[in-house]
Amino acid sequence: MATRIDIPELEKAMDGLLESALVPERWAGTLEAISRATGSVGAHIMPAAGKFSPGFLTTPNLLEPFDVYFAEDWYKRDFRERGISVALAKGIVIEHDIASEDEFRRQEFYTEFLARFGLRYSVMIGFTSGDTLLSLNLQRRVDDHPFDREEERILLAMRSKLTASAEIIRSLQAAKIESMSEAFELSGTASVFFDRTGRVSHLNSRAERLLDGDIRIVDRELTSASQEETGLLRRHLKAVSAATPSSVLPCRRRCCSHAPARHRSSFVPSSCEACRRISSPIRTLLRSLPTFPNAQERTAIFCGGSSP
């Protein structure tokens, strides 16, 4: 059977990957162009593992399925994740690498989730950004022809441009983080940057001087001597990753009960002494960094005032 992929149009759409890396607002249009060129009904990019709600790019017509995917916890029981090992081995996975016709009929992921939106067949093209495995997924409907081996061969050629666009974004992010960190340093502000998993990815020298026995970094995690406060910080970082950029955790220490309002709305991961030193609200950088679903820096804690 002749391929449904329009190769000239796909090559043109692939050129848009590099443009979108520099101008994030173009991602939706680029993914729609790739979807049309490959005879798909939608396309999205997301981490192959460690998925979370805001961590993906998609064509608008897949937003509703994604809402259900996360709201009903299908991302925790995604049958297609069994294809990750195949993606690592050969760089691409089609649906028949993952499931048989019998599994299409009996697996809940197909019968209860995908069938609700008339979807079934997909191809996952794996590529990397640093040490993060990402995937471009193309979706076809139940009554469409599934992706076959010839189309797999054609689509595998997309990997180099996907990786290049991811590396461009990663470089832009790293440069922006470094310049922001230096700016905070010059202004006397300690800053700690986190990746999307809540792990510390960068901190400036003023922040380093705040680390002591009470505040420390263990296995790239910012922790407190108090398990309760460490737990609060973990929950806050998780909330930030879940796209709640305006959320802040209240300071629970009595010594802050008479602090200015902006301090009472801050999270203080430390003792009373550290509460004096680290008192500004946790802010997010969701709008200031290039948008891409990898594990690059998304958030930072800005600790007000000069460090001792």
CSV table of N, CA and C in Angstrom, one decimal, residues 197-308:
chain,number,residue,atom,x,y,z
A,197,THR,N,11.9,18.2,37.5
A,197,THR,CA,11.6,17.1,38.4
A,197,THR,C,11.9,17.6,39.9
A,198,GLY,N,12.2,18.9,40.0
A,198,GLY,CA,12.4,19.5,41.3
A,198,GLY,C,13.8,19.3,41.8
A,199,ARG,N,14.7,18.9,41.0
A,199,ARG,CA,16.1,18.8,41.4
A,199,ARG,C,16.9,20.1,41.1
A,200,VAL,N,17.8,20.4,42.0
A,200,VAL,CA,18.6,21.6,41.8
A,200,VAL,C,19.5,21.4,40.6
A,201,SER,N,19.4,22.4,39.7
A,201,SER,CA,20.2,22.4,38.5
A,201,SER,C,21.3,23.4,38.4
A,202,HIS,N,21.1,24.5,39.2
A,202,HIS,CA,22.1,25.6,39.2
A,202,HIS,C,21.8,26.5,40.5
A,203,LEU,N,22.9,27.0,41.1
A,203,LEU,CA,22.7,28.0,42.1
A,203,LEU,C,23.9,28.9,42.0
A,204,ASN,N,23.7,30.2,42.4
A,204,ASN,CA,24.8,31.1,42.3
A,204,ASN,C,25.6,31.1,43.6
A,205,SER,N,26.7,31.8,43.7
A,205,SER,CA,27.6,31.7,44.8
A,205,SER,C,26.9,32.2,46.1
A,206,ARG,N,26.0,33.2,46.0
A,206,ARG,CA,25.3,33.7,47.2
A,206,ARG,C,24.4,32.6,47.8
A,207,ALA,N,23.8,31.9,46.9
A,207,ALA,CA,23.0,30.8,47.4
A,207,ALA,C,23.8,29.7,48.0
A,208,GLU,N,25.0,29.4,47.5
A,208,GLU,CA,25.9,28.4,48.0
A,208,GLU,C,26.3,28.8,49.5
A,209,ARG,N,26.5,30.1,49.7
A,209,ARG,CA,26.9,30.5,51.1
A,209,ARG,C,25.8,30.4,52.1
A,210,LEU,N,24.5,30.2,51.6
A,210,LEU,CA,23.4,30.0,52.6
A,210,LEU,C,23.3,28.5,53.0
A,211,LEU,N,24.0,27.6,52.3
A,211,LEU,CA,23.9,26.2,52.6
A,211,LEU,C,24.7,25.9,53.9
A,212,ASP,N,24.1,25.3,54.8
A,212,ASP,CA,24.7,24.9,56.1
A,212,ASP,C,24.1,23.6,56.6
A,213,GLY,N,24.2,23.3,57.8
A,213,GLY,CA,23.7,22.1,58.3
A,213,GLY,C,22.2,22.1,58.3
A,214,ASP,N,21.5,23.2,58.3
A,214,ASP,CA,20.1,23.3,58.3
A,214,ASP,C,19.5,23.3,56.9
A,215,ILE,N,20.2,24.0,56.0
A,215,ILE,CA,19.7,24.0,54.6
A,215,ILE,C,20.9,23.3,53.8
A,216,ARG,N,20.6,22.3,53.0
A,216,ARG,CA,21.6,21.6,52.3
A,216,ARG,C,21.0,21.0,51.0
A,217,ILE,N,21.9,20.6,50.1
A,217,ILE,CA,21.5,19.9,48.9
A,217,ILE,C,22.0,18.5,49.0
A,218,VAL,N,21.0,17.6,48.9
A,218,VAL,CA,21.3,16.1,49.0
A,218,VAL,C,20.8,15.5,47.8
A,219,ASP,N,21.7,14.9,47.0
A,219,ASP,CA,21.3,14.2,45.7
A,219,ASP,C,20.5,15.2,44.9
A,220,ARG,N,21.0,16.4,44.8
A,220,ARG,CA,20.5,17.5,43.9
A,220,ARG,C,19.1,17.9,44.4
A,221,GLU,N,18.7,17.6,45.6
A,221,GLU,CA,17.5,18.1,46.2
A,221,GLU,C,17.7,19.0,47.4
A,222,LEU,N,17.0,20.2,47.3
A,222,LEU,CA,17.1,21.1,48.4
A,222,LEU,C,16.3,20.6,49.6
A,223,THR,N,17.0,20.5,50.7
A,223,THR,CA,16.4,19.9,51.9
A,223,THR,C,16.6,20.7,53.1
A,224,SER,N,15.8,20.5,54.1
A,224,SER,CA,15.9,21.2,55.4
A,224,SER,C,16.2,20.1,56.5
A,225,ALA,N,16.7,20.6,57.6
A,225,ALA,CA,16.9,19.6,58.7
A,225,ALA,C,15.5,19.1,59.2
A,226,SER,N,14.5,19.9,58.9
A,226,SER,CA,13.1,19.5,59.3
A,226,SER,C,12.5,18.7,58.2
A,227,GLN,N,12.1,17.5,58.5
A,227,GLN,CA,11.4,16.6,57.5
A,227,GLN,C,10.1,17.2,57.0
A,228,GLU,N,9.4,17.9,57.9
A,228,GLU,CA,8.2,18.5,57.6
A,228,GLU,C,8.4,19.6,56.5
A,229,GLU,N,9.4,20.5,56.7
A,229,GLU,CA,9.7,21.5,55.8
A,229,GLU,C,10.2,21.0,54.4
A,230,THR,N,11.0,19.9,54.5
A,230,THR,CA,11.4,19.3,53.2
A,230,THR,C,10.2,18.8,52.5
A,231,GLY,N,9.3,18.2,53.2
A,231,GLY,CA,8.1,17.7,52.5
A,231,GLY,C,7.3,18.8,51.9
A,232,LEU,N,7.2,20.0,52.6
A,232,LEU,CA,6.4,21.1,52.1
A,232,LEU,C,7.1,21.6,50.8
A,233,LEU,N,8.4,21.7,50.8
A,233,LEU,CA,9.1,22.2,49.6
A,233,LEU,C,8.9,21.2,48.4
A,234,ARG,N,8.9,19.9,48.7
A,234,ARG,CA,8.7,19.0,47.6
A,234,ARG,C,7.3,19.2,47.0
A,235,ARG,N,6.3,19.4,47.9
A,235,ARG,CA,4.9,19.5,47.4
A,235,ARG,C,4.8,20.8,46.6
A,236,HIS,N,5.5,21.8,47.1
A,236,HIS,CA,5.4,23.1,46.3
A,236,HIS,C,6.0,23.0,44.9
A,237,LEU,N,7.2,22.3,44.9
A,237,LEU,CA,7.8,22.2,43.6
A,237,LEU,C,7.0,21.3,42.6
A,238,LYS,N,6.3,20.3,43.2
A,238,LYS,CA,5.4,19.5,42.4
A,238,LYS,C,4.2,20.3,41.9
A,239,ALA,N,3.7,21.3,42.8
A,239,ALA,CA,2.6,22.1,42.4
A,239,ALA,C,3.0,23.1,41.3
A,240,VAL,N,4.3,23.6,41.3
A,240,VAL,CA,4.8,24.4,40.3
A,240,VAL,C,4.9,23.7,39.0
A,241,SER,N,5.4,22.5,39.0
A,241,SER,CA,5.5,21.7,37.8
A,241,SER,C,4.1,21.3,37.2
A,242,ALA,N,3.1,21.4,38.1
A,242,ALA,CA,1.7,21.1,37.6
A,242,ALA,C,1.0,22.4,37.1
A,243,ALA,N,1.8,23.4,36.8
A,243,ALA,CA,1.3,24.6,36.1
A,243,ALA,C,0.5,25.5,37.1
A,244,THR,N,1.0,25.7,38.3
A,244,THR,CA,0.4,26.6,39.2
A,244,THR,C,1.4,27.7,39.5
A,245,PRO,N,1.8,28.5,38.6
A,245,PRO,CA,2.9,29.5,38.8
A,245,PRO,C,2.6,30.5,39.8
A,246,SER,N,1.4,30.8,40.2
A,246,SER,CA,1.1,31.8,41.2
A,246,SER,C,1.0,31.3,42.6
A,247,SER,N,1.1,30.0,42.7
A,247,SER,CA,1.0,29.4,44.0
A,247,SER,C,2.2,29.6,44.9
A,248,VAL,N,2.0,29.9,46.2
A,248,VAL,CA,3.1,29.9,47.1
A,248,VAL,C,2.6,29.3,48.4
A,249,LEU,N,3.5,28.7,49.1
A,249,LEU,CA,3.2,28.1,50.4
A,249,LEU,C,3.4,29.1,51.5
A,250,PRO,N,2.5,29.1,52.5
A,250,PRO,CA,2.7,30.0,53.6
A,250,PRO,C,3.8,29.6,54.5
A,251,CYS,N,4.5,30.6,55.0
A,251,CYS,CA,5.5,30.3,56.0
A,251,CYS,C,4.8,29.9,57.3
A,252,ARG,N,5.2,28.8,57.9
A,252,ARG,CA,4.5,28.3,59.0
A,252,ARG,C,5.2,28.6,60.4
A,253,ARG,N,6.2,29.4,60.3
A,253,ARG,CA,7.0,29.6,61.5
A,253,ARG,C,6.4,30.8,62.3
A,254,ARG,N,6.3,30.7,63.6
A,254,ARG,CA,5.7,31.7,64.4
A,254,ARG,C,6.5,33.0,64.3
A,255,CYS,N,7.8,32.9,64.1
A,255,CYS,CA,8.6,34.1,64.0
A,255,CYS,C,8.2,35.0,62.8
A,256,CYS,N,7.5,34.4,61.9
A,256,CYS,CA,7.1,35.2,60.7
A,256,CYS,C,5.7,35.7,60.8
A,257,SER,N,5.0,35.5,62.0
A,257,SER,CA,3.6,35.8,62.1
A,257,SER,C,3.3,37.3,62.0
A,258,HIS,N,4.4,38.1,62.3
A,258,HIS,CA,4.2,39.5,62.2
A,258,HIS,C,5.0,40.1,61.0
A,259,ALA,N,5.5,39.3,60.1
A,259,ALA,CA,6.3,39.7,59.0
A,259,ALA,C,5.4,40.4,58.0
A,260,PRO,N,5.9,41.2,57.1
A,260,PRO,CA,5.1,41.8,56.0
A,260,PRO,C,4.3,40.7,55.3
A,261,ALA,N,3.2,41.1,54.6
A,261,ALA,CA,2.4,40.2,53.9
A,261,ALA,C,3.2,39.4,52.9
A,262,ARG,N,4.1,40.0,52.2
A,262,ARG,CA,4.9,39.3,51.2
A,262,ARG,C,5.7,38.2,51.8
A,263,HIS,N,6.1,38.4,53.1
A,263,HIS,CA,6.9,37.4,53.7
A,263,HIS,C,6.0,36.3,54.3
A,264,ARG,N,4.8,36.6,54.7
A,264,ARG,CA,3.9,35.6,55.2
A,264,ARG,C,3.5,34.6,54.1
A,265,SER,N,3.5,35.1,52.9
A,265,SER,CA,3.1,34.2,51.8
A,265,SER,C,4.3,33.5,51.2
A,266,SER,N,5.4,33.5,51.9
A,266,SER,CA,6.6,32.8,51.4
A,266,SER,C,6.8,31.5,52.1
A,267,PHE,N,7.5,30.6,51.4
A,267,PHE,CA,7.9,29.3,52.0
A,267,PHE,C,9.3,29.5,52.5
A,268,VAL,N,9.5,29.1,53.8
A,268,VAL,CA,10.8,29.2,54.4
A,268,VAL,C,11.3,27.8,54.7
A,269,PRO,N,12.2,27.2,53.9
A,269,PRO,CA,12.6,25.8,54.2
A,269,PRO,C,13.8,25.8,55.2
A,270,SER,N,13.6,26.3,56.4
A,270,SER,CA,14.7,26.4,57.3
A,270,SER,C,14.2,26.7,58.7
A,271,SER,N,15.2,26.9,59.6
A,271,SER,CA,14.9,27.3,60.9
A,271,SER,C,14.7,28.8,61.0
A,272,CYS,N,14.4,29.3,62.3
A,272,CYS,CA,14.1,30.7,62.4
A,272,CYS,C,15.3,31.6,61.9
A,273,GLU,N,16.5,31.2,62.1
A,273,GLU,CA,17.6,32.0,61.7
A,273,GLU,C,17.6,32.0,60.1
A,274,ALA,N,17.4,30.9,59.5
A,274,ALA,CA,17.3,30.9,58.1
A,274,ALA,C,16.1,31.6,57.6
A,275,CYS,N,15.0,31.6,58.4
A,275,CYS,CA,13.8,32.4,58.1
A,275,CYS,C,14.1,33.9,58.0
A,276,ARG,N,15.1,34.3,58.8
A,276,ARG,CA,15.5,35.7,58.7
A,276,ARG,C,16.2,36.0,57.4
A,277,ARG,N,17.0,35.0,57.0
A,277,ARG,CA,17.9,35.2,55.8
A,277,ARG,C,17.1,34.9,54.5
A,278,ILE,N,16.2,34.0,54.5
A,278,ILE,CA,15.6,33.5,53.3
A,278,ILE,C,14.1,33.8,53.4
A,279,SER,N,13.6,34.9,52.9
A,279,SER,CA,12.2,35.3,53.2
A,279,SER,C,11.4,35.7,52.0
A,280,SER,N,11.9,35.7,50.8
A,280,SER,CA,11.1,36.2,49.7
A,280,SER,C,10.3,35.0,49.1
A,281,PRO,N,9.2,35.4,48.4
A,281,PRO,CA,8.3,34.3,47.9
A,281,PRO,C,9.0,33.5,46.8
A,282,ILE,N,8.6,32.2,46.7
A,282,ILE,CA,9.0,31.4,45.6
A,282,ILE,C,8.3,31.9,44.3
A,283,ARG,N,9.1,32.1,43.3
A,283,ARG,CA,8.5,32.6,42.0
A,283,ARG,C,8.8,31.5,41.0
A,284,THR,N,8.1,31.6,39.9
A,284,THR,CA,8.4,30.7,38.8
A,284,THR,C,8.8,31.4,37.5
A,285,LEU,N,9.5,30.7,36.7
A,285,LEU,CA,10.0,31.3,35.4
A,285,LEU,C,9.3,30.7,34.2
A,286,LEU,N,8.1,30.2,34.4
A,286,LEU,CA,7.4,29.5,33.3
A,286,LEU,C,7.3,30.3,32.0
A,287,ARG,N,7.2,31.6,32.2
A,287,ARG,CA,7.0,32.4,31.0
A,287,ARG,C,8.3,33.0,30.4
A,288,SER,N,9.3,32.9,31.2
A,288,SER,CA,10.6,33.6,30.8
A,288,SER,C,11.5,32.6,30.1
A,289,LEU,N,11.2,31.3,30.1
A,289,LEU,CA,12.1,30.4,29.4
A,289,LEU,C,11.5,29.8,28.2
A,290,PRO,N,12.3,29.4,27.2
A,290,PRO,CA,11.8,28.7,26.0
A,290,PRO,C,10.9,27.5,26.4
A,291,THR,N,9.8,27.3,25.7
A,291,THR,CA,8.9,26.2,26.0
A,291,THR,C,9.3,24.9,25.3
A,292,PHE,N,9.6,23.9,26.0
A,292,PHE,CA,9.9,22.6,25.4
A,292,PHE,C,9.8,21.6,26.5
A,293,PRO,N,9.2,20.4,26.2
A,293,PRO,CA,9.0,19.4,27.3
A,293,PRO,C,10.2,18.6,27.7
A,294,ASN,N,11.2,19.2,28.1
A,294,ASN,CA,12.4,18.4,28.6
A,294,ASN,C,12.6,18.8,30.1
A,295,ALA,N,13.7,18.3,30.6
A,295,ALA,CA,13.9,18.5,32.0
A,295,ALA,C,14.8,19.7,32.3
A,296,GLN,N,14.7,20.7,31.5
A,296,GLN,CA,15.5,21.9,31.7
A,296,GLN,C,14.9,22.8,32.8
A,297,GLU,N,15.6,23.8,33.2
A,297,GLU,CA,15.2,24.7,34.3
A,297,GLU,C,13.9,25.4,34.0
A,298,ARG,N,13.0,25.3,35.0
A,298,ARG,CA,11.7,25.9,35.0
A,298,ARG,C,11.4,26.9,36.1
A,299,THR,N,12.0,26.6,37.3
A,299,THR,CA,11.6,27.4,38.4
A,299,THR,C,12.9,27.9,39.2
A,300,ALA,N,12.7,28.8,40.0
A,300,ALA,CA,13.8,29.3,40.9
A,300,ALA,C,13.3,29.8,42.2
A,301,ILE,N,14.1,29.7,43.2
A,301,ILE,CA,13.8,30.3,44.5
A,301,ILE,C,14.7,31.6,44.5
A,302,PHE,N,14.1,32.7,44.8
A,302,PHE,CA,14.8,33.9,44.9
A,302,PHE,C,14.9,34.3,46.4
A,303,CYS,N,16.0,34.2,47.0
A,303,CYS,CA,16.2,34.5,48.4
A,303,CYS,C,16.6,35.9,48.6
A,304,GLY,N,15.7,36.7,49.1
A,304,GLY,CA,15.9,38.2,49.2
A,304,GLY,C,17.0,38.6,50.1
A,305,GLY,N,17.7,39.6,49.8
A,305,GLY,CA,18.7,40.2,50.7
A,305,GLY,C,20.1,39.6,50.4
A,306,SER,N,21.1,40.3,50.9
A,306,SER,CA,22.4,39.8,50.7
A,306,SER,C,22.7,38.6,51.7
A,307,SER,N,23.5,37.7,51.2
A,307,SER,CA,23.9,36.6,52.1
A,307,SER,C,25.0,37.1,53.0
A,308,PRO,N,25.2,36.5,54.2
A,308,PRO,CA,26.3,37.0,55.1
A,308,PRO,C,27.7,36.6,54.5
